[in-house]
Amino acid sequence: MQATTNLEQQLNYAKESPLFYKVFTLAGIGIFLDAADVYMASAINTAMMNDKFATVQQGSYFLSAGFLGLFIGSLLAGYIGDFYGRRRSYQFNLLLFGAFTFISAFMPSIQWMIACRFMAAIGLGAEIVTGYAVVNEFAPVNRRGFWSGMIAIVANAGAPITLLVATFAVPNLGFRSMFIIMGVAAIILWFARHNFPESPRWLIAKGRTKEAQVIIDELNV
């Protein structure tokens, strides 16, 4: 018990070290892509209807499937993260989002695209929740508010940047190009996050104190 309390104290007052900035950067990119994907859906919905790929009703189903997936993903995120660990669930969420977003570009009908959108959005919803949790679990206690605000700024930047990219890509390359851009970006991030550290708070909660100590020591370098 004393050892666990000592570890938690070390973690609470850990430095904003290179490891922390790595965690923040990789988590921030993930949350940015999540926010970008949400705005991307609304940007391409009109294009799908203009191209007669979807009716107005089908376009509504496409958007609704995304929001339903976000809701389900956010509900599942806590349970999956608590059971399997932040790192494993984080990577699975991103792979789910990236893979189904990418293959959406090649779907022959709006019905298949709606199904892919639903699956991708489950990963999206879980990624957003886990991303905020991971940053808070690594941030020093007295700086959590600051870093939570910073990650929110990164997420909100997804709207203007995504709509700017869509302004060029959709008219010139078609609406499917946005799925490819977002899917490829997510897969690249998935590879970049292969060495993402496990949350030391989760390790402490599971009694894996030796593994937690290694990460905490690295945070204090």
PDB file of N, CA, C and O in Angstrom, residues 135-206:
ATOM      1  N   VAL A 135      -3.962  11.723 -21.758  1.00  0.00           N
ATOM      2  CA  VAL A 135      -3.250  12.974 -21.485  1.00  0.00           C
ATOM      3  C   VAL A 135      -3.370  13.343 -20.013  1.00  0.00           C
ATOM      4  O   VAL A 135      -2.387  13.724 -19.367  1.00  0.00           O
ATOM      5  N   ASN A 136      -4.560  13.207 -19.445  1.00  0.00           N
ATOM      6  CA  ASN A 136      -4.765  13.538 -18.031  1.00  0.00           C
ATOM      7  C   ASN A 136      -3.997  12.593 -17.110  1.00  0.00           C
ATOM      8  O   ASN A 136      -3.521  12.999 -16.046  1.00  0.00           O
ATOM      9  N   GLU A 137      -3.869  11.323 -17.508  1.00  0.00           N
ATOM     10  CA  GLU A 137      -3.191  10.357 -16.646  1.00  0.00           C
ATOM     11  C   GLU A 137      -1.673  10.529 -16.657  1.00  0.00           C
ATOM     12  O   GLU A 137      -0.995  10.098 -15.724  1.00  0.00           O
ATOM     13  N   PHE A 138      -1.140  11.145 -17.691  1.00  0.00           N
ATOM     14  CA  PHE A 138       0.299  11.390 -17.759  1.00  0.00           C
ATOM     15  C   PHE A 138       0.674  12.791 -17.283  1.00  0.00           C
ATOM     16  O   PHE A 138       1.811  13.027 -16.893  1.00  0.00           O
ATOM     17  N   ALA A 139      -0.259  13.732 -17.338  1.00  0.00           N
ATOM     18  CA  ALA A 139       0.051  15.127 -16.991  1.00  0.00           C
ATOM     19  C   ALA A 139       0.240  15.298 -15.489  1.00  0.00           C
ATOM     20  O   ALA A 139      -0.441  14.649 -14.694  1.00  0.00           O
ATOM     21  N   PRO A 140       1.165  16.181 -15.085  1.00  0.00           N
ATOM     22  CA  PRO A 140       1.292  16.509 -13.655  1.00  0.00           C
ATOM     23  C   PRO A 140      -0.030  17.065 -13.134  1.00  0.00           C
ATOM     24  O   PRO A 140      -0.740  17.776 -13.848  1.00  0.00           O
ATOM     25  N   VAL A 141      -0.353  16.747 -11.887  1.00  0.00           N
ATOM     26  CA  VAL A 141      -1.633  17.136 -11.313  1.00  0.00           C
ATOM     27  C   VAL A 141      -1.864  18.639 -11.399  1.00  0.00           C
ATOM     28  O   VAL A 141      -2.958  19.102 -11.749  1.00  0.00           O
ATOM     29  N   ASN A 142      -0.848  19.428 -11.077  1.00  0.00           N
ATOM     30  CA  ASN A 142      -1.025  20.885 -11.046  1.00  0.00           C
ATOM     31  C   ASN A 142      -1.072  21.516 -12.432  1.00  0.00           C
ATOM     32  O   ASN A 142      -1.239  22.731 -12.552  1.00  0.00           O
ATOM     33  N   ARG A 143      -0.918  20.704 -13.490  1.00  0.00           N
ATOM     34  CA  ARG A 143      -0.954  21.231 -14.867  1.00  0.00           C
ATOM     35  C   ARG A 143      -2.013  20.531 -15.712  1.00  0.00           C
ATOM     36  O   ARG A 143      -2.075  20.734 -16.914  1.00  0.00           O
ATOM     37  N   ARG A 144      -2.857  19.731 -15.094  1.00  0.00           N
ATOM     38  CA  ARG A 144      -3.868  18.985 -15.854  1.00  0.00           C
ATOM     39  C   ARG A 144      -4.824  19.916 -16.590  1.00  0.00           C
ATOM     40  O   ARG A 144      -5.192  19.663 -17.738  1.00  0.00           O
ATOM     41  N   GLY A 145      -5.257  20.965 -15.918  1.00  0.00           N
ATOM     42  CA  GLY A 145      -6.189  21.890 -16.566  1.00  0.00           C
ATOM     43  C   GLY A 145      -5.588  22.505 -17.817  1.00  0.00           C
ATOM     44  O   GLY A 145      -6.265  22.620 -18.844  1.00  0.00           O
ATOM     45  N   PHE A 146      -4.322  22.889 -17.728  1.00  0.00           N
ATOM     46  CA  PHE A 146      -3.638  23.485 -18.886  1.00  0.00           C
ATOM     47  C   PHE A 146      -3.585  22.504 -20.052  1.00  0.00           C
ATOM     48  O   PHE A 146      -3.927  22.863 -21.187  1.00  0.00           O
ATOM     49  N   TRP A 147      -3.146  21.265 -19.772  1.00  0.00           N
ATOM     50  CA  TRP A 147      -2.984  20.300 -20.862  1.00  0.00           C
ATOM     51  C   TRP A 147      -4.325  19.812 -21.403  1.00  0.00           C
ATOM     52  O   TRP A 147      -4.432  19.477 -22.589  1.00  0.00           O
ATOM     53  N   SER A 148      -5.348  19.787 -20.574  1.00  0.00           N
ATOM     54  CA  SER A 148      -6.690  19.468 -21.071  1.00  0.00           C
ATOM     55  C   SER A 148      -7.168  20.552 -22.031  1.00  0.00           C
ATOM     56  O   SER A 148      -7.777  20.262 -23.067  1.00  0.00           O
ATOM     57  N   GLY A 149      -6.873  21.803 -21.680  1.00  0.00           N
ATOM     58  CA  GLY A 149      -7.224  22.905 -22.576  1.00  0.00           C
ATOM     59  C   GLY A 149      -6.458  22.851 -23.881  1.00  0.00           C
ATOM     60  O   GLY A 149      -7.021  23.102 -24.952  1.00  0.00           O
ATOM     61  N   MET A 150      -5.184  22.477 -23.810  1.00  0.00           N
ATOM     62  CA  MET A 150      -4.364  22.395 -25.013  1.00  0.00           C
ATOM     63  C   MET A 150      -4.858  21.301 -25.957  1.00  0.00           C
ATOM     64  O   MET A 150      -4.904  21.489 -27.170  1.00  0.00           O
ATOM     65  N   ILE A 151      -5.246  20.161 -25.381  1.00  0.00           N
ATOM     66  CA  ILE A 151      -5.725  19.066 -26.226  1.00  0.00           C
ATOM     67  C   ILE A 151      -7.062  19.434 -26.863  1.00  0.00           C
ATOM     68  O   ILE A 151      -7.366  19.028 -27.991  1.00  0.00           O
ATOM     69  N   ALA A 152      -7.863  20.238 -26.155  1.00  0.00           N
ATOM     70  CA  ALA A 152      -9.134  20.702 -26.724  1.00  0.00           C
ATOM     71  C   ALA A 152      -8.890  21.655 -27.891  1.00  0.00           C
ATOM     72  O   ALA A 152      -9.617  21.626 -28.896  1.00  0.00           O
ATOM     73  N   ILE A 153      -7.867  22.501 -27.776  1.00  0.00           N
ATOM     74  CA  ILE A 153      -7.523  23.415 -28.869  1.00  0.00           C
ATOM     75  C   ILE A 153      -7.112  22.618 -30.106  1.00  0.00           C
ATOM     76  O   ILE A 153      -7.507  22.920 -31.232  1.00  0.00           O
ATOM     77  N   VAL A 154      -6.295  21.582 -29.882  1.00  0.00           N
ATOM     78  CA  VAL A 154      -5.857  20.730 -30.995  1.00  0.00           C
ATOM     79  C   VAL A 154      -7.072  20.090 -31.671  1.00  0.00           C
ATOM     80  O   VAL A 154      -7.159  20.043 -32.907  1.00  0.00           O
ATOM     81  N   ALA A 155      -8.006  19.589 -30.870  1.00  0.00           N
ATOM     82  CA  ALA A 155      -9.204  18.951 -31.427  1.00  0.00           C
ATOM     83  C   ALA A 155     -10.029  19.940 -32.235  1.00  0.00           C
ATOM     84  O   ALA A 155     -10.492  19.629 -33.342  1.00  0.00           O
ATOM     85  N   ASN A 156     -10.218  21.141 -31.707  1.00  0.00           N
ATOM     86  CA  ASN A 156     -11.041  22.138 -32.398  1.00  0.00           C
ATOM     87  C   ASN A 156     -10.399  22.637 -33.684  1.00  0.00           C
ATOM     88  O   ASN A 156     -11.093  23.150 -34.573  1.00  0.00           O
ATOM     89  N   ALA A 157      -9.079  22.477 -33.794  1.00  0.00           N
ATOM     90  CA  ALA A 157      -8.400  22.863 -35.032  1.00  0.00           C
ATOM     91  C   ALA A 157      -8.777  21.931 -36.183  1.00  0.00           C
ATOM     92  O   ALA A 157      -8.556  22.258 -37.357  1.00  0.00           O
ATOM     93  N   GLY A 158      -9.357  20.770 -35.842  1.00  0.00           N
ATOM     94  CA  GLY A 158      -9.741  19.822 -36.886  1.00  0.00           C
ATOM     95  C   GLY A 158     -10.789  20.365 -37.830  1.00  0.00           C
ATOM     96  O   GLY A 158     -10.804  20.019 -39.019  1.00  0.00           O
ATOM     97  N   ALA A 159     -11.681  21.227 -37.339  1.00  0.00           N
ATOM     98  CA  ALA A 159     -12.774  21.745 -38.180  1.00  0.00           C
ATOM     99  C   ALA A 159     -12.271  22.624 -39.317  1.00  0.00           C
ATOM    100  O   ALA A 159     -12.502  22.302 -40.495  1.00  0.00           O
ATOM    101  N   PRO A 160     -11.581  23.735 -39.051  1.00  0.00           N
ATOM    102  CA  PRO A 160     -11.174  24.601 -40.158  1.00  0.00           C
ATOM    103  C   PRO A 160     -10.197  23.930 -41.121  1.00  0.00           C
ATOM    104  O   PRO A 160     -10.286  24.130 -42.341  1.00  0.00           O
ATOM    105  N   ILE A 161      -9.275  23.123 -40.579  1.00  0.00           N
ATOM    106  CA  ILE A 161      -8.280  22.486 -41.446  1.00  0.00           C
ATOM    107  C   ILE A 161      -8.933  21.441 -42.341  1.00  0.00           C
ATOM    108  O   ILE A 161      -8.650  21.368 -43.543  1.00  0.00           O
ATOM    109  N   THR A 162      -9.830  20.647 -41.781  1.00  0.00           N
ATOM    110  CA  THR A 162     -10.507  19.622 -42.575  1.00  0.00           C
ATOM    111  C   THR A 162     -11.372  20.243 -43.669  1.00  0.00           C
ATOM    112  O   THR A 162     -11.374  19.780 -44.817  1.00  0.00           O
ATOM    113  N   LEU A 163     -12.107  21.273 -43.321  1.00  0.00           N
ATOM    114  CA  LEU A 163     -12.974  21.918 -44.312  1.00  0.00           C
ATOM    115  C   LEU A 163     -12.154  22.599 -45.397  1.00  0.00           C
ATOM    116  O   LEU A 163     -12.564  22.647 -46.562  1.00  0.00           O
ATOM    117  N   LEU A 164     -10.964  23.089 -45.031  1.00  0.00           N
ATOM    118  CA  LEU A 164     -10.073  23.682 -46.031  1.00  0.00           C
ATOM    119  C   LEU A 164      -9.568  22.614 -47.004  1.00  0.00           C
ATOM    120  O   LEU A 164      -9.548  22.825 -48.221  1.00  0.00           O
ATOM    121  N   VAL A 165      -9.173  21.464 -46.455  1.00  0.00           N
ATOM    122  CA  VAL A 165      -8.715  20.356 -47.308  1.00  0.00           C
ATOM    123  C   VAL A 165      -9.863  19.876 -48.196  1.00  0.00           C
ATOM    124  O   VAL A 165      -9.686  19.618 -49.393  1.00  0.00           O
ATOM    125  N   ALA A 166     -11.064  19.759 -47.624  1.00  0.00           N
ATOM    126  CA  ALA A 166     -12.225  19.299 -48.388  1.00  0.00           C
ATOM    127  C   ALA A 166     -12.574  20.269 -49.519  1.00  0.00           C
ATOM    128  O   ALA A 166     -13.022  19.841 -50.588  1.00  0.00           O
ATOM    129  N   THR A 167     -12.362  21.556 -49.286  1.00  0.00           N
ATOM    130  CA  THR A 167     -12.644  22.557 -50.313  1.00  0.00           C
ATOM    131  C   THR A 167     -11.837  22.307 -51.573  1.00  0.00           C
ATOM    132  O   THR A 167     -12.304  22.529 -52.695  1.00  0.00           O
ATOM    133  N   PHE A 168     -10.615  21.809 -51.395  1.00  0.00           N
ATOM    134  CA  PHE A 168      -9.779  21.481 -52.560  1.00  0.00           C
ATOM    135  C   PHE A 168     -10.035  20.059 -53.057  1.00  0.00           C
ATOM    136  O   PHE A 168     -10.204  19.826 -54.250  1.00  0.00           O
ATOM    137  N   ALA A 169     -10.059  19.097 -52.123  1.00  0.00           N
ATOM    138  CA  ALA A 169     -10.081  17.688 -52.512  1.00  0.00           C
ATOM    139  C   ALA A 169     -11.399  17.240 -53.130  1.00  0.00           C
ATOM    140  O   ALA A 169     -11.401  16.552 -54.158  1.00  0.00           O
ATOM    141  N   VAL A 170     -12.511  17.616 -52.544  1.00  0.00           N
ATOM    142  CA  VAL A 170     -13.808  17.113 -53.023  1.00  0.00           C
ATOM    143  C   VAL A 170     -14.118  17.550 -54.447  1.00  0.00           C
ATOM    144  O   VAL A 170     -14.472  16.716 -55.291  1.00  0.00           O
ATOM    145  N   PRO A 171     -13.989  18.843 -54.805  1.00  0.00           N
ATOM    146  CA  PRO A 171     -14.287  19.231 -56.186  1.00  0.00           C
ATOM    147  C   PRO A 171     -13.305  18.673 -57.205  1.00  0.00           C
ATOM    148  O   PRO A 171     -13.673  18.411 -58.359  1.00  0.00           O
ATOM    149  N   ASN A 172     -12.040  18.489 -56.803  1.00  0.00           N
ATOM    150  CA  ASN A 172     -11.012  18.072 -57.755  1.00  0.00           C
ATOM    151  C   ASN A 172     -10.759  16.568 -57.785  1.00  0.00           C
ATOM    152  O   ASN A 172     -10.405  16.019 -58.841  1.00  0.00           O
ATOM    153  N   LEU A 173     -10.927  15.909 -56.648  1.00  0.00           N
ATOM    154  CA  LEU A 173     -10.604  14.492 -56.568  1.00  0.00           C
ATOM    155  C   LEU A 173     -11.808  13.615 -56.238  1.00  0.00           C
ATOM    156  O   LEU A 173     -11.700  12.396 -56.262  1.00  0.00           O
ATOM    157  N   GLY A 174     -12.928  14.247 -55.908  1.00  0.00           N
ATOM    158  CA  GLY A 174     -14.120  13.501 -55.557  1.00  0.00           C
ATOM    159  C   GLY A 174     -14.214  13.272 -54.055  1.00  0.00           C
ATOM    160  O   GLY A 174     -13.211  13.350 -53.336  1.00  0.00           O
ATOM    161  N   PHE A 175     -15.438  12.981 -53.591  1.00  0.00           N
ATOM    162  CA  PHE A 175     -15.638  12.840 -52.142  1.00  0.00           C
ATOM    163  C   PHE A 175     -14.916  11.630 -51.569  1.00  0.00           C
ATOM    164  O   PHE A 175     -14.547  11.611 -50.403  1.00  0.00           O
ATOM    165  N   ARG A 176     -14.661  10.605 -52.398  1.00  0.00           N
ATOM    166  CA  ARG A 176     -13.979   9.411 -51.895  1.00  0.00           C
ATOM    167  C   ARG A 176     -12.545   9.716 -51.463  1.00  0.00           C
ATOM    168  O   ARG A 176     -11.979   8.997 -50.626  1.00  0.00           O
ATOM    169  N   SER A 177     -11.962  10.747 -52.028  1.00  0.00           N
ATOM    170  CA  SER A 177     -10.575  11.087 -51.689  1.00  0.00           C
ATOM    171  C   SER A 177     -10.423  11.438 -50.214  1.00  0.00           C
ATOM    172  O   SER A 177      -9.373  11.183 -49.609  1.00  0.00           O
ATOM    173  N   MET A 178     -11.464  11.999 -49.616  1.00  0.00           N
ATOM    174  CA  MET A 178     -11.382  12.369 -48.205  1.00  0.00           C
ATOM    175  C   MET A 178     -11.281  11.136 -47.310  1.00  0.00           C
ATOM    176  O   MET A 178     -10.570  11.138 -46.308  1.00  0.00           O
ATOM    177  N   PHE A 179     -11.971  10.069 -47.685  1.00  0.00           N
ATOM    178  CA  PHE A 179     -11.856   8.825 -46.928  1.00  0.00           C
ATOM    179  C   PHE A 179     -10.428   8.287 -47.002  1.00  0.00           C
ATOM    180  O   PHE A 179      -9.886   7.787 -46.014  1.00  0.00           O
ATOM    181  N   ILE A 180      -9.835   8.386 -48.187  1.00  0.00           N
ATOM    182  CA  ILE A 180      -8.469   7.883 -48.363  1.00  0.00           C
ATOM    183  C   ILE A 180      -7.484   8.717 -47.549  1.00  0.00           C
ATOM    184  O   ILE A 180      -6.614   8.180 -46.852  1.00  0.00           O
ATOM    185  N   ILE A 181      -7.633  10.036 -47.611  1.00  0.00           N
ATOM    186  CA  ILE A 181      -6.733  10.921 -46.862  1.00  0.00           C
ATOM    187  C   ILE A 181      -6.810  10.633 -45.367  1.00  0.00           C
ATOM    188  O   ILE A 181      -5.787  10.461 -44.687  1.00  0.00           O
ATOM    189  N   MET A 182      -8.017  10.553 -44.833  1.00  0.00           N
ATOM    190  CA  MET A 182      -8.189  10.330 -43.401  1.00  0.00           C
ATOM    191  C   MET A 182      -7.757   8.924 -42.997  1.00  0.00           C
ATOM    192  O   MET A 182      -7.117   8.731 -41.951  1.00  0.00           O
ATOM    193  N   GLY A 183      -8.083   7.945 -43.807  1.00  0.00           N
ATOM    194  CA  GLY A 183      -7.713   6.568 -43.486  1.00  0.00           C
ATOM    195  C   GLY A 183      -6.217   6.357 -43.486  1.00  0.00           C
ATOM    196  O   GLY A 183      -5.667   5.727 -42.580  1.00  0.00           O
ATOM    197  N   VAL A 184      -5.533   6.888 -44.498  1.00  0.00           N
ATOM    198  CA  VAL A 184      -4.072   6.750 -44.577  1.00  0.00           C
ATOM    199  C   VAL A 184      -3.407   7.467 -43.402  1.00  0.00           C
ATOM    200  O   VAL A 184      -2.469   6.944 -42.788  1.00  0.00           O
ATOM    201  N   ALA A 185      -3.889   8.661 -43.066  1.00  0.00           N
ATOM    202  CA  ALA A 185      -3.328   9.411 -41.937  1.00  0.00           C
ATOM    203  C   ALA A 185      -3.474   8.611 -40.642  1.00  0.00           C
ATOM    204  O   ALA A 185      -2.548   8.570 -39.812  1.00  0.00           O
ATOM    205  N   ALA A 186      -4.622   7.973 -40.452  1.00  0.00           N
ATOM    206  CA  ALA A 186      -4.852   7.186 -39.233  1.00  0.00           C
ATOM    207  C   ALA A 186      -3.937   5.968 -39.176  1.00  0.00           C
ATOM    208  O   ALA A 186      -3.404   5.637 -38.103  1.00  0.00           O
ATOM    209  N   ILE A 187      -3.734   5.300 -40.306  1.00  0.00           N
ATOM    210  CA  ILE A 187      -2.861   4.120 -40.326  1.00  0.00           C
ATOM    211  C   ILE A 187      -1.415   4.514 -40.057  1.00  0.00           C
ATOM    212  O   ILE A 187      -0.680   3.816 -39.345  1.00  0.00           O
ATOM    213  N   ILE A 188      -0.984   5.651 -40.607  1.00  0.00           N
ATOM    214  CA  ILE A 188       0.380   6.138 -40.334  1.00  0.00           C
ATOM    215  C   ILE A 188       0.549   6.407 -38.837  1.00  0.00           C
ATOM    216  O   ILE A 188       1.560   6.038 -38.231  1.00  0.00           O
ATOM    217  N   LEU A 189      -0.450   7.036 -38.234  1.00  0.00           N
ATOM    218  CA  LEU A 189      -0.396   7.304 -36.793  1.00  0.00           C
ATOM    219  C   LEU A 189      -0.396   6.009 -36.005  1.00  0.00           C
ATOM    220  O   LEU A 189       0.289   5.901 -34.974  1.00  0.00           O
ATOM    221  N   TRP A 190      -1.136   5.018 -36.467  1.00  0.00           N
ATOM    222  CA  TRP A 190      -1.169   3.719 -35.786  1.00  0.00           C
ATOM    223  C   TRP A 190       0.231   3.112 -35.706  1.00  0.00           C
ATOM    224  O   TRP A 190       0.647   2.618 -34.651  1.00  0.00           O
ATOM    225  N   PHE A 191       0.976   3.177 -36.782  1.00  0.00           N
ATOM    226  CA  PHE A 191       2.356   2.677 -36.778  1.00  0.00           C
ATOM    227  C   PHE A 191       3.240   3.534 -35.871  1.00  0.00           C
ATOM    228  O   PHE A 191       4.092   3.017 -35.143  1.00  0.00           O
ATOM    229  N   ALA A 192       3.039   4.852 -35.906  1.00  0.00           N
ATOM    230  CA  ALA A 192       3.842   5.755 -35.074  1.00  0.00           C
ATOM    231  C   ALA A 192       3.608   5.507 -33.588  1.00  0.00           C
ATOM    232  O   ALA A 192       4.499   5.761 -32.764  1.00  0.00           O
ATOM    233  N   ARG A 193       2.435   5.003 -33.228  1.00  0.00           N
ATOM    234  CA  ARG A 193       2.094   4.796 -31.821  1.00  0.00           C
ATOM    235  C   ARG A 193       2.412   3.386 -31.324  1.00  0.00           C
ATOM    236  O   ARG A 193       2.006   2.998 -30.230  1.00  0.00           O
ATOM    237  N   HIS A 194       3.184   2.626 -32.083  1.00  0.00           N
ATOM    238  CA  HIS A 194       3.506   1.258 -31.681  1.00  0.00           C
ATOM    239  C   HIS A 194       4.242   1.199 -30.343  1.00  0.00           C
ATOM    240  O   HIS A 194       4.091   0.233 -29.606  1.00  0.00           O
ATOM    241  N   ASN A 195       5.055   2.195 -30.051  1.00  0.00           N
ATOM    242  CA  ASN A 195       5.805   2.217 -28.793  1.00  0.00           C
ATOM    243  C   ASN A 195       5.172   3.151 -27.765  1.00  0.00           C
ATOM    244  O   ASN A 195       5.861   3.644 -26.870  1.00  0.00           O
ATOM    245  N   PHE A 196       3.897   3.381 -27.902  1.00  0.00           N
ATOM    246  CA  PHE A 196       3.183   4.243 -26.966  1.00  0.00           C
ATOM    247  C   PHE A 196       3.206   3.592 -25.582  1.00  0.00           C
ATOM    248  O   PHE A 196       2.891   2.408 -25.435  1.00  0.00           O
ATOM    249  N   PRO A 197       3.588   4.338 -24.545  1.00  0.00           N
ATOM    250  CA  PRO A 197       3.678   3.738 -23.211  1.00  0.00           C
ATOM    251  C   PRO A 197       2.308   3.469 -22.593  1.00  0.00           C
ATOM    252  O   PRO A 197       1.344   4.187 -22.866  1.00  0.00           O
ATOM    253  N   GLU A 198       2.251   2.438 -21.780  1.00  0.00           N
ATOM    254  CA  GLU A 198       1.022   2.167 -21.038  1.00  0.00           C
ATOM    255  C   GLU A 198       0.854   3.221 -19.948  1.00  0.00           C
ATOM    256  O   GLU A 198       1.828   3.778 -19.447  1.00  0.00           O
ATOM    257  N   SER A 199      -0.391   3.505 -19.610  1.00  0.00           N
ATOM    258  CA  SER A 199      -0.662   4.464 -18.549  1.00  0.00           C
ATOM    259  C   SER A 199      -0.147   3.921 -17.216  1.00  0.00           C
ATOM    260  O   SER A 199      -0.578   2.842 -16.776  1.00  0.00           O
ATOM    261  N   PRO A 200       0.761   4.639 -16.556  1.00  0.00           N
ATOM    262  CA  PRO A 200       1.245   4.153 -15.257  1.00  0.00           C
ATOM    263  C   PRO A 200       0.137   4.084 -14.203  1.00  0.00           C
ATOM    264  O   PRO A 200       0.198   3.263 -13.296  1.00  0.00           O
ATOM    265  N   ARG A 201      -0.861   4.939 -14.317  1.00  0.00           N
ATOM    266  CA  ARG A 201      -1.970   4.884 -13.360  1.00  0.00           C
ATOM    267  C   ARG A 201      -2.751   3.571 -13.515  1.00  0.00           C
ATOM    268  O   ARG A 201      -3.200   2.980 -12.526  1.00  0.00           O
ATOM    269  N   TRP A 202      -2.936   3.136 -14.765  1.00  0.00           N
ATOM    270  CA  TRP A 202      -3.612   1.856 -14.989  1.00  0.00           C
ATOM    271  C   TRP A 202      -2.754   0.712 -14.454  1.00  0.00           C
ATOM    272  O   TRP A 202      -3.275  -0.226 -13.829  1.00  0.00           O
ATOM    273  N   LEU A 203      -1.438   0.775 -14.678  1.00  0.00           N
ATOM    274  CA  LEU A 203      -0.535  -0.267 -14.184  1.00  0.00           C
ATOM    275  C   LEU A 203      -0.568  -0.339 -12.654  1.00  0.00           C
ATOM    276  O   LEU A 203      -0.584  -1.423 -12.080  1.00  0.00           O
ATOM    277  N   ILE A 204      -0.588   0.822 -12.004  1.00  0.00           N
ATOM    278  CA  ILE A 204      -0.664   0.851 -10.541  1.00  0.00           C
ATOM    279  C   ILE A 204      -1.971   0.227 -10.062  1.00  0.00           C
ATOM    280  O   ILE A 204      -1.997  -0.557  -9.109  1.00  0.00           O
ATOM    281  N   ALA A 205      -3.060   0.566 -10.730  1.00  0.00           N
ATOM    282  CA  ALA A 205      -4.366   0.025 -10.350  1.00  0.00           C
ATOM    283  C   ALA A 205      -4.415  -1.492 -10.505  1.00  0.00           C
ATOM    284  O   ALA A 205      -5.143  -2.176  -9.769  1.00  0.00           O
ATOM    285  N   LYS A 206      -3.628  -2.021 -11.434  1.00  0.00           N
ATOM    286  CA  LYS A 206      -3.605  -3.468 -11.669  1.00  0.00           C
ATOM    287  C   LYS A 206      -2.520  -4.166 -10.851  1.00  0.00           C
ATOM    288  O   LYS A 206      -2.312  -5.381 -11.005  1.00  0.00           O
TER     289      LYS A 206
END
